[in-house]
Amino acid sequence: MTEQLRLMAVHAHPDDESSKGAATMAKYVSEGVDVLVATCTGGERGSILNPKLQGDPYIEENIHEVRKKEMDEAREILGVRQEWLGFVDSGLPEGDPLPPLPDGCFALQDVEAAAEPLVRLIRTFKPQVITTYDENGGYPHPDHIMTHKITMVAFEAAGDPEKYPEAGEPWQPQKLYYNQGFNRPRTVALHEALLARGMDSPYGEWLERWKQFERRERTLTTYVPCDEFFEIRDKALIAHATQIDPDGGWFRVPMDIQREVWPTEEYELAKSLVDTSLPEDDLFAGIRNN
């Protein structure tokens, strides 16, 4: 295939692109692939999770601009392009019973209408491959679930000239993947490797919680080798300073252990319009030589 390869990653909030598939994106950028992150919301209702920044009045009053600047920095680190779809963060409702979602937020939009800006972006950028979340959102944040919904609609509609006729010339992506980086096999492997070395593991509580909830095991179809780019992934994640504690659990597994035990990022092939054989080690398998 002589045409430029293009990858689009559809995410709910700024920071999601750096915690899910970031090393994969950096790998493909290094190979000359054009990578675009589509960010559905501004993350303006996200909590300030870094204890060092909690209580900062400037950040609290200007969270939308702060998170935009963090996204700019992460984008530069990863070497990707990035576009905002312009929806308002829904926040993560907490309590029993759960409170209603805020008026006008992303998760309350009509799915067909909310897919239009993504269809427009797909037709403009023309990706062969799109990544997003599964039907559970990866975890059940309302914005993650809505991101899944609009991406499924947009993947099918972008190539149909009768759908969204005002959104540009039709373009049909060839493959759609779900990010599955937080999978049980990876977590167990890293957990056991740390314990075998006499080290503390940050994953013990994760694995206990998984036992308590019925969690359907996902089908991992694609393992992208990208351990050379784990440092870039971490640097991009730390750029989202309001969301990530650099001394937190994200960074407790030594890099040499990560590379030795689990040097890939994982995906679930959800839709493919090209022939490919599973398992894969490349999101563009079946596309590169067609």
Short mmCIF file of N, CA, C and O in Angstrom, two decimals, residues 11 178 198 232 245:
data_model
loop_
_atom_site.label_atom_id
_atom_site.label_comp_id
_atom_site.label_asym_id
_atom_site.label_seq_id
_atom_site.Cartn_x
_atom_site.Cartn_y
_atom_site.Cartn_z
N HIS A 11 -11.25 9.36 22.00
CA HIS A 11 -11.22 9.32 23.46
C HIS A 11 -12.23 10.29 24.07
O HIS A 11 -12.66 11.24 23.42
N TYR A 178 -11.09 -1.92 19.95
CA TYR A 178 -11.33 -1.46 21.31
C TYR A 178 -10.00 -1.52 22.08
O TYR A 178 -9.30 -2.54 22.03
N GLY A 198 10.05 -10.12 45.25
CA GLY A 198 9.99 -9.60 46.60
C GLY A 198 9.59 -8.13 46.68
O GLY A 198 9.90 -7.45 47.67
N ILE A 232 7.88 7.40 26.70
CA ILE A 232 7.10 8.48 26.08
C ILE A 232 5.67 8.45 26.59
O ILE A 232 5.08 9.49 26.90
N ASP A 245 -0.92 11.62 39.63
CA ASP A 245 0.09 11.80 40.66
C ASP A 245 1.37 11.08 40.19
O ASP A 245 1.36 9.85 40.04
#
